[in-house]
PDB file of C-alpha atoms in Angstrom:
ATOM      1  CA  ARG A   1      84.572 152.192  90.258  1.00  0.00           C
ATOM      2  CA  HIS A   2      81.445 150.431  89.136  1.00  0.00           C
ATOM      3  CA  LEU A   3      79.680 148.722  92.000  1.00  0.00           C
ATOM      4  CA  LEU A   4      76.994 146.089  91.591  1.00  0.00           C
ATOM      5  CA  LEU A   5      74.623 146.600  94.526  1.00  0.00           C
ATOM      6  CA  VAL A   6      71.870 144.215  95.487  1.00  0.00           C
ATOM      7  CA  THR A   7      68.675 146.269  95.516  1.00  0.00           C
ATOM      8  CA  PHE A   8      66.935 144.472  98.355  1.00  0.00           C
ATOM      9  CA  LEU A   9      69.764 144.941 100.855  1.00  0.00           C
ATOM     10  CA  PRO A  10      68.297 148.169 102.316  1.00  0.00           C
ATOM     11  CA  THR A  11      65.196 146.217 103.318  1.00  0.00           C
ATOM     12  CA  LEU A  12      67.332 143.530 104.914  1.00  0.00           C
ATOM     13  CA  ASN A  13      69.264 146.257 106.702  1.00  0.00           C
ATOM     14  CA  ALA A  14      66.093 147.662 108.176  1.00  0.00           C
ATOM     15  CA  ILE A  15      64.950 144.257 109.384  1.00  0.00           C
ATOM     16  CA  PHE A  16      68.206 142.637 110.498  1.00  0.00           C
ATOM     17  CA  SER A  17      70.439 145.721 111.002  1.00  0.00           C
ATOM     18  CA  PHE A  18      72.848 144.625 108.232  1.00  0.00           C
ATOM     19  CA  ASP A  19      75.584 147.030 107.205  1.00  0.00           C
ATOM     20  CA  TYR A  20      75.124 146.630 103.455  1.00  0.00           C
ATOM     21  CA  GLN A  21      77.482 149.491 102.552  1.00  0.00           C
ATOM     22  CA  HIS A  22      80.381 147.020 102.663  1.00  0.00           C
ATOM     23  CA  LEU A  23      78.629 144.362 100.621  1.00  0.00           C
ATOM     24  CA  TYR A  24      79.430 144.896  96.962  1.00  0.00           C
ATOM     25  CA  ILE A  25      81.108 143.282  94.006  1.00  0.00           C
ATOM     26  CA  ASP A  26      83.923 145.270  92.478  1.00  0.00           C
ATOM     27  CA  ILE A  27      83.574 144.513  88.755  1.00  0.00           C
ATOM     28  CA  PRO A  28      86.871 146.076  87.578  1.00  0.00           C
ATOM     29  CA  ASP A  29      88.832 144.044  90.133  1.00  0.00           C
ATOM     30  CA  ILE A  30      87.257 140.839  88.851  1.00  0.00           C
ATOM     31  CA  VAL A  31      87.859 141.700  85.191  1.00  0.00           C
ATOM     32  CA  ASN A  32      91.474 142.696  85.821  1.00  0.00           C
ATOM     33  CA  MET A  33      92.366 139.673  87.902  1.00  0.00           C
ATOM     34  CA  ALA A  34      95.610 137.905  87.136  1.00  0.00           C
ATOM     35  CA  PRO A  35      95.430 134.767  84.959  1.00  0.00           C
ATOM     36  CA  LEU A  36      94.121 131.777  86.839  1.00  0.00           C
ATOM     37  CA  VAL A  37      97.042 129.541  85.828  1.00  0.00           C
ATOM     38  CA  ASP A  38     100.602 130.628  85.082  1.00  0.00           C
ATOM     39  CA  PHE A  39     101.738 128.124  82.463  1.00  0.00           C
ATOM     40  CA  GLU A  40     105.178 129.717  82.252  1.00  0.00           C
ATOM     41  CA  LYS A  41     106.172 128.341  85.653  1.00  0.00           C
ATOM     42  CA  GLN A  42     108.500 125.394  85.138  1.00  0.00           C
ATOM     43  CA  SER A  43     107.402 123.902  88.445  1.00  0.00           C
ATOM     44  CA  LEU A  44     103.939 123.310  86.962  1.00  0.00           C
ATOM     45  CA  LEU A  45     105.372 121.148  84.177  1.00  0.00           C
ATOM     46  CA  VAL A  46     107.615 119.287  86.611  1.00  0.00           C
ATOM     47  CA  SER A  47     104.620 118.474  88.809  1.00  0.00           C
ATOM     48  CA  VAL A  48     102.543 117.279  85.857  1.00  0.00           C
ATOM     49  CA  CYS A  49     105.399 115.051  84.665  1.00  0.00           C
ATOM     50  CA  SER A  50     105.952 113.544  88.112  1.00  0.00           C
ATOM     51  CA  ILE A  51     102.257 112.666  88.370  1.00  0.00           C
ATOM     52  CA  ALA A  52     102.405 110.869  85.028  1.00  0.00           C
ATOM     53  CA  PHE A  53     105.735 109.197  85.789  1.00  0.00           C
ATOM     54  CA  ASN A  54     104.768 107.372  88.972  1.00  0.00           C
ATOM     55  CA  PRO A  55     102.078 104.981  87.645  1.00  0.00           C
ATOM     56  CA  LEU A  56     104.067 104.534  84.437  1.00  0.00           C
ATOM     57  CA  PHE A  57     107.100 103.502  86.490  1.00  0.00           C
ATOM     58  CA  TRP A  58     105.378 101.035  88.777  1.00  0.00           C
ATOM     59  CA  ASN A  59     103.388  99.431  85.955  1.00  0.00           C
ATOM     60  CA  ILE A  60     106.487  98.894  83.811  1.00  0.00           C
ATOM     61  CA  VAL A  61     108.546  97.547  86.711  1.00  0.00           C
ATOM     62  CA  ALA A  62     105.719  95.346  88.012  1.00  0.00           C
ATOM     63  CA  ARG A  63     105.099  93.780  84.621  1.00  0.00           C
ATOM     64  CA  GLN A  64     108.807  93.139  84.183  1.00  0.00           C
ATOM     65  CA  GLU A  65     108.693  91.425  87.538  1.00  0.00           C
ATOM     66  CA  TYR A  66     105.688  89.336  86.566  1.00  0.00           C
ATOM     67  CA  HIS A  67     107.126  88.197  83.236  1.00  0.00           C
ATOM     68  CA  ASN A  68     110.873  88.130  83.966  1.00  0.00           C
ATOM     69  CA  LYS A  69     111.216  88.190  87.788  1.00  0.00           C
ATOM     70  CA  LEU A  70     113.314  91.348  87.463  1.00  0.00           C
ATOM     71  CA  LEU A  71     113.220  92.452  91.101  1.00  0.00           C
ATOM     72  CA  THR A  72     113.054  88.975  92.586  1.00  0.00           C
ATOM     73  CA  ASN A  73     116.302  88.089  90.828  1.00  0.00           C
ATOM     74  CA  LEU A  74     117.896  91.298  92.088  1.00  0.00           C
ATOM     75  CA  PHE A  75     116.996  90.276  95.647  1.00  0.00           C
ATOM     76  CA  GLY A  76     118.381  86.779  95.412  1.00  0.00           C
ATOM     77  CA  GLY A  77     115.095  85.063  94.646  1.00  0.00           C
ATOM     78  CA  ASN A  78     113.240  86.553  97.616  1.00  0.00           C
ATOM     79  CA  SER A  79     110.005  87.837  96.076  1.00  0.00           C
ATOM     80  CA  ARG A  80     108.626  89.234  99.320  1.00  0.00           C
ATOM     81  CA  ARG A  81     111.727  91.301  99.983  1.00  0.00           C
ATOM     82  CA  ALA A  82     111.622  92.519  96.377  1.00  0.00           C
ATOM     83  CA  CYS A  83     107.991  93.560  96.831  1.00  0.00           C
ATOM     84  CA  TYR A  84     108.842  95.513  99.981  1.00  0.00           C
ATOM     85  CA  ALA A  85     111.629  97.282  98.096  1.00  0.00           C
ATOM     86  CA  LEU A  86     109.211  98.281  95.337  1.00  0.00           C
ATOM     87  CA  ALA A  87     106.706  99.426  97.977  1.00  0.00           C
ATOM     88  CA  ALA A  88     109.337 101.657  99.591  1.00  0.00           C
ATOM     89  CA  THR A  89     110.258 103.067  96.180  1.00  0.00           C
ATOM     90  CA  ILE A  90     106.646 103.794  95.230  1.00  0.00           C
ATOM     91  CA  PHE A  91     105.985 105.393  98.618  1.00  0.00           C
ATOM     92  CA  SER A  92     109.077 107.606  98.286  1.00  0.00           C
ATOM     93  CA  LEU A  93     108.120 108.633  94.758  1.00  0.00           C
ATOM     94  CA  GLY A  94     104.679 109.533  96.088  1.00  0.00           C
ATOM     95  CA  LEU A  95     106.183 111.811  98.715  1.00  0.00           C
ATOM     96  CA  ILE A  96     108.324 113.518  96.075  1.00  0.00           C
ATOM     97  CA  ARG A  97     105.294 113.894  93.791  1.00  0.00           C
ATOM     98  CA  ASP A  98     103.245 115.479  96.573  1.00  0.00           C
ATOM     99  CA  TRP A  99     106.068 117.879  97.451  1.00  0.00           C
ATOM    100  CA  LEU A 100     106.474 118.901  93.804  1.00  0.00           C
ATOM    101  CA  TYR A 101     102.717 119.440  93.524  1.00  0.00           C
ATOM    102  CA  LYS A 102     102.498 121.628  96.602  1.00  0.00           C
ATOM    103  CA  SER A 103     105.589 123.613  95.584  1.00  0.00           C
ATOM    104  CA  ALA A 104     104.175 124.127  92.102  1.00  0.00           C
ATOM    105  CA  ILE A 105     100.764 125.437  93.132  1.00  0.00           C
ATOM    106  CA  GLN A 106     102.252 127.692  95.795  1.00  0.00           C
ATOM    107  CA  GLU A 107     103.871 129.606  92.922  1.00  0.00           C
ATOM    108  CA  GLN A 108     100.522 129.931  91.141  1.00  0.00           C
ATOM    109  CA  PRO A 109      97.930 132.737  91.390  1.00  0.00           C
ATOM    110  CA  SER A 110      95.172 132.427  93.966  1.00  0.00           C
ATOM    111  CA  HIS A 111      91.489 133.077  93.362  1.00  0.00           C
ATOM    112  CA  PRO A 112      89.243 134.780  95.948  1.00  0.00           C
ATOM    113  CA  LEU A 113      86.398 132.333  95.291  1.00  0.00           C
ATOM    114  CA  LEU A 114      88.700 129.574  96.522  1.00  0.00           C
ATOM    115  CA  GLN A 115      89.631 131.461  99.671  1.00  0.00           C
ATOM    116  CA  THR A 116      86.243 131.540 101.369  1.00  0.00           C
ATOM    117  CA  PRO A 117      85.298 129.748 104.608  1.00  0.00           C
ATOM    118  CA  ILE A 118      83.116 127.338 102.628  1.00  0.00           C
ATOM    119  CA  SER A 119      86.009 126.511 100.323  1.00  0.00           C
ATOM    120  CA  ARG A 120      88.215 125.753 103.314  1.00  0.00           C
ATOM    121  CA  LEU A 121      85.562 123.511 104.847  1.00  0.00           C
ATOM    122  CA  VAL A 122      85.258 121.588 101.589  1.00  0.00           C
ATOM    123  CA  ALA A 123      89.046 121.348 101.426  1.00  0.00           C
ATOM    124  CA  PHE A 124      89.305 119.861 104.914  1.00  0.00           C
ATOM    125  CA  ALA A 125      86.462 117.439 104.157  1.00  0.00           C
ATOM    126  CA  LEU A 126      88.201 116.269 100.978  1.00  0.00           C
ATOM    127  CA  LEU A 127      91.551 115.874 102.721  1.00  0.00           C
ATOM    128  CA  ALA A 128      90.013 113.932 105.591  1.00  0.00           C
ATOM    129  CA  SER A 129      87.930 111.687 103.333  1.00  0.00           C
ATOM    130  CA  GLY A 130      90.802 111.129 100.929  1.00  0.00           C
ATOM    131  CA  ASN A 131      93.184 110.092 103.680  1.00  0.00           C
ATOM    132  CA  VAL A 132      90.587 107.773 105.180  1.00  0.00           C
ATOM    133  CA  LEU A 133      90.216 106.017 101.822  1.00  0.00           C
ATOM    134  CA  VAL A 134      93.973 105.699 101.322  1.00  0.00           C
ATOM    135  CA  LEU A 135      94.814 104.551 104.842  1.00  0.00           C
ATOM    136  CA  SER A 136      91.872 102.167 105.197  1.00  0.00           C
ATOM    137  CA  SER A 137      92.601 100.530 101.836  1.00  0.00           C
ATOM    138  CA  THR A 138      96.235 100.034 102.852  1.00  0.00           C
ATOM    139  CA  TRP A 139      95.081  98.522 106.149  1.00  0.00           C
ATOM    140  CA  ALA A 140      92.661  96.178 104.365  1.00  0.00           C
ATOM    141  CA  LEU A 141      95.153  95.019 101.727  1.00  0.00           C
ATOM    142  CA  GLY A 142      98.382  95.084 103.677  1.00  0.00           C
ATOM    143  CA  ILE A 143     101.714  96.178 102.229  1.00  0.00           C
ATOM    144  CA  THR A 144     101.972  93.458  99.594  1.00  0.00           C
ATOM    145  CA  GLY A 145      98.324  93.772  98.605  1.00  0.00           C
ATOM    146  CA  THR A 146      98.633  97.526  98.225  1.00  0.00           C
ATOM    147  CA  PHE A 147     101.955  97.616  96.428  1.00  0.00           C
ATOM    148  CA  LEU A 148     101.495  95.130  93.585  1.00  0.00           C
ATOM    149  CA  GLY A 149     102.300  91.960  95.482  1.00  0.00           C
ATOM    150  CA  ASP A 150     100.199  89.952  93.036  1.00  0.00           C
ATOM    151  CA  TYR A 151     102.790  90.682  90.324  1.00  0.00           C
ATOM    152  CA  PHE A 152     105.319  88.947  92.581  1.00  0.00           C
ATOM    153  CA  GLY A 153     103.111  85.903  93.010  1.00  0.00           C
ATOM    154  CA  ILE A 154     101.969  87.055  96.461  1.00  0.00           C
ATOM    155  CA  LEU A 155      98.230  86.685  95.998  1.00  0.00           C
ATOM    156  CA  MET A 156      95.444  87.332  98.465  1.00  0.00           C
ATOM    157  CA  ASP A 157      93.214  84.419  99.450  1.00  0.00           C
ATOM    158  CA  ARG A 158      90.029  86.281  98.629  1.00  0.00           C
ATOM    159  CA  ILE A 159      88.856  89.595  97.201  1.00  0.00           C
ATOM    160  CA  VAL A 160      88.457  92.345  99.787  1.00  0.00           C
ATOM    161  CA  THR A 161      84.860  93.555  99.668  1.00  0.00           C
ATOM    162  CA  GLY A 162      84.589  95.501 102.941  1.00  0.00           C
ATOM    163  CA  PHE A 163      85.295  99.162 103.554  1.00  0.00           C
ATOM    164  CA  PRO A 164      86.564 101.094 101.662  1.00  0.00           C
ATOM    165  CA  PHE A 165      86.107  98.779  98.667  1.00  0.00           C
ATOM    166  CA  ASN A 166      82.351  98.784  99.172  1.00  0.00           C
ATOM    167  CA  VAL A 167      82.480 102.554  98.611  1.00  0.00           C
ATOM    168  CA  CYS A 168      84.611 102.683  95.458  1.00  0.00           C
ATOM    169  CA  GLY A 169      86.637 100.272  93.364  1.00  0.00           C
ATOM    170  CA  ALA A 170      90.017 101.977  93.658  1.00  0.00           C
ATOM    171  CA  PRO A 171      90.036 103.810  97.009  1.00  0.00           C
ATOM    172  CA  MET A 172      93.796 104.383  96.919  1.00  0.00           C
ATOM    173  CA  TYR A 173      93.539 106.280  93.644  1.00  0.00           C
ATOM    174  CA  TRP A 174      90.347 108.180  94.367  1.00  0.00           C
ATOM    175  CA  GLY A 175      91.459 109.036  97.886  1.00  0.00           C
ATOM    176  CA  SER A 176      94.679 110.432  96.457  1.00  0.00           C
ATOM    177  CA  THR A 177      92.704 112.442  93.893  1.00  0.00           C
ATOM    178  CA  MET A 178      90.525 113.897  96.649  1.00  0.00           C
ATOM    179  CA  SER A 179      93.643 114.908  98.575  1.00  0.00           C
ATOM    180  CA  PHE A 180      95.018 116.705  95.520  1.00  0.00           C
ATOM    181  CA  LEU A 181      91.760 118.630  95.156  1.00  0.00           C
ATOM    182  CA  GLY A 182      91.583 119.353  98.879  1.00  0.00           C
ATOM    183  CA  THR A 183      95.089 120.823  98.820  1.00  0.00           C
ATOM    184  CA  ALA A 184      94.184 122.983  95.820  1.00  0.00           C
ATOM    185  CA  LEU A 185      91.128 124.389  97.601  1.00  0.00           C
ATOM    186  CA  LEU A 186      92.960 124.849 100.890  1.00  0.00           C
ATOM    187  CA  LEU A 187      95.596 126.981  99.170  1.00  0.00           C
ATOM    188  CA  GLY A 188      93.037 128.683  96.907  1.00  0.00           C
ATOM    189  CA  LYS A 189      94.843 127.736  93.696  1.00  0.00           C
ATOM    190  CA  PRO A 190      92.960 127.176  90.407  1.00  0.00           C
ATOM    191  CA  ALA A 191      96.118 125.548  89.030  1.00  0.00           C
ATOM    192  CA  GLY A 192      95.697 122.877  91.678  1.00  0.00           C
ATOM    193  CA  ILE A 193      92.226 122.077  90.362  1.00  0.00           C
ATOM    194  CA  LEU A 194      93.657 121.774  86.848  1.00  0.00           C
ATOM    195  CA  ILE A 195      96.381 119.419  88.069  1.00  0.00           C
ATOM    196  CA  THR A 196      93.774 117.401  89.973  1.00  0.00           C
ATOM    197  CA  ALA A 197      91.935 116.861  86.684  1.00  0.00           C
ATOM    198  CA  TRP A 198      95.223 115.578  85.258  1.00  0.00           C
ATOM    199  CA  VAL A 199      95.627 113.234  88.249  1.00  0.00           C
ATOM    200  CA  TYR A 200      92.131 111.881  87.639  1.00  0.00           C
ATOM    201  CA  PHE A 201      92.892 111.277  83.953  1.00  0.00           C
ATOM    202  CA  VAL A 202      96.214 109.545  84.709  1.00  0.00           C
ATOM    203  CA  TYR A 203      94.622 107.262  87.294  1.00  0.00           C
ATOM    204  CA  CYS A 204      91.727 106.376  84.983  1.00  0.00           C
ATOM    205  CA  LEU A 205      94.227 105.479  82.279  1.00  0.00           C
ATOM    206  CA  ALA A 206      96.303 103.424  84.719  1.00  0.00           C
ATOM    207  CA  LEU A 207      93.245 101.484  85.874  1.00  0.00           C
ATOM    208  CA  ARG A 208      92.372 100.563  82.298  1.00  0.00           C
ATOM    209  CA  TYR A 209      95.648  98.637  82.178  1.00  0.00           C
ATOM    210  CA  GLU A 210      95.961  97.495  85.786  1.00  0.00           C
ATOM    211  CA  ASP A 211      92.497  96.102  86.462  1.00  0.00           C
ATOM    212  CA  PRO A 212      92.341  93.641  83.523  1.00  0.00           C
ATOM    213  CA  PHE A 213      95.912  92.487  84.165  1.00  0.00           C
ATOM    214  CA  THR A 214      95.287  91.906  87.863  1.00  0.00           C
ATOM    215  CA  ALA A 215      92.031  90.110  87.067  1.00  0.00           C
ATOM    216  CA  ALA A 216      93.942  87.852  84.654  1.00  0.00           C
ATOM    217  CA  ILE A 217      96.485  86.997  87.378  1.00  0.00           C
ATOM    218  CA  TYR A 218      93.759  85.851  89.765  1.00  0.00           C
ATOM    219  CA  ALA A 219      91.837  84.085  87.001  1.00  0.00           C
ATOM    220  CA  LYS A 220      94.982  82.097  86.216  1.00  0.00           C
ATOM    221  CA  ARG A 221      95.370  81.224  89.905  1.00  0.00           C
ATOM    222  CA  ASP A 222      91.754  80.052  90.047  1.00  0.00           C
ATOM    223  CA  ARG A 223      92.190  77.894  86.931  1.00  0.00           C
ATOM    224  CA  GLU A 224      95.295  76.291  88.407  1.00  0.00           C
ATOM    225  CA  ARG A 225      93.451  75.614  91.666  1.00  0.00           C
ATOM    226  CA  ALA A 226      90.535  74.096  89.780  1.00  0.00           C
ATOM    227  CA  ALA A 227      92.861  71.934  87.704  1.00  0.00           C
ATOM    228  CA  SER A 228      94.727  70.843  90.809  1.00  0.00           C
ATOM    229  CA  GLY A 229      91.482  69.977  92.569  1.00  0.00           C
ATOM    230  CA  GLY A 230      90.286  67.997  89.567  1.00  0.00           C
ATOM    231  CA  ALA A 231      93.516  66.014  89.458  1.00  0.00           C
ATOM    232  CA  VAL A 232      93.193  65.140  93.139  1.00  0.00           C
ATOM    233  CA  LYS A 233      89.630  63.894  92.636  1.00  0.00           C
ATOM    234  CA  LYS A 234      90.716  61.658  89.747  1.00  0.00           C
ATOM    235  CA  GLN A 235      93.443  60.112  91.883  1.00  0.00           C
ATOM    236  CA  THR A 236      90.989  59.349  94.656  1.00  0.00           C
TER     237      THR A 236
END
């Protein structure tokens, strides 16, 4: 076995009484490590598909609601009840997605560099920060504000600019991404990091469609308010 020894460790041993005989890098073990990602596992593909499906689903359904009142009509004209139903559906799909993700990476190879104390600390920090972003954004927006209420005509009076929206523009998405990465590091799975990159890409793509559409909804509301205010002034 070829061992790569650090030449100055004997000096450190003399000064600090280190036992350097156990500190080495085993080159053959590193070279012969199993592949970092097992692409033959069907669970990996299922997880990737579920991550892509969720934003695709809620964007299609929400736009159908906005243009055709799809869900509102299904709930007898009650838009708020329809929004709550969509919120429950999205939340449930998120739980299924998270379960599929964790199940998938548990079947994947681990990497020793992702199983160190530092890696675990980073993992816990990401999980904590990610959950803070998700939960605080939900608290700030409420159920209808979080789950596409604006597509149902349930608009907020003003833009939320406090925490966590003063930290990032889409805290729900970026908090979720951080949680994916934190789980990958906590379990020591390189495949989890790869899937996290996919999550990031999917969310970036979703935001390119969602942000302009949402901005257009509120711009229309503001124009209608301005027109209504102008009409009132003319009458007076």
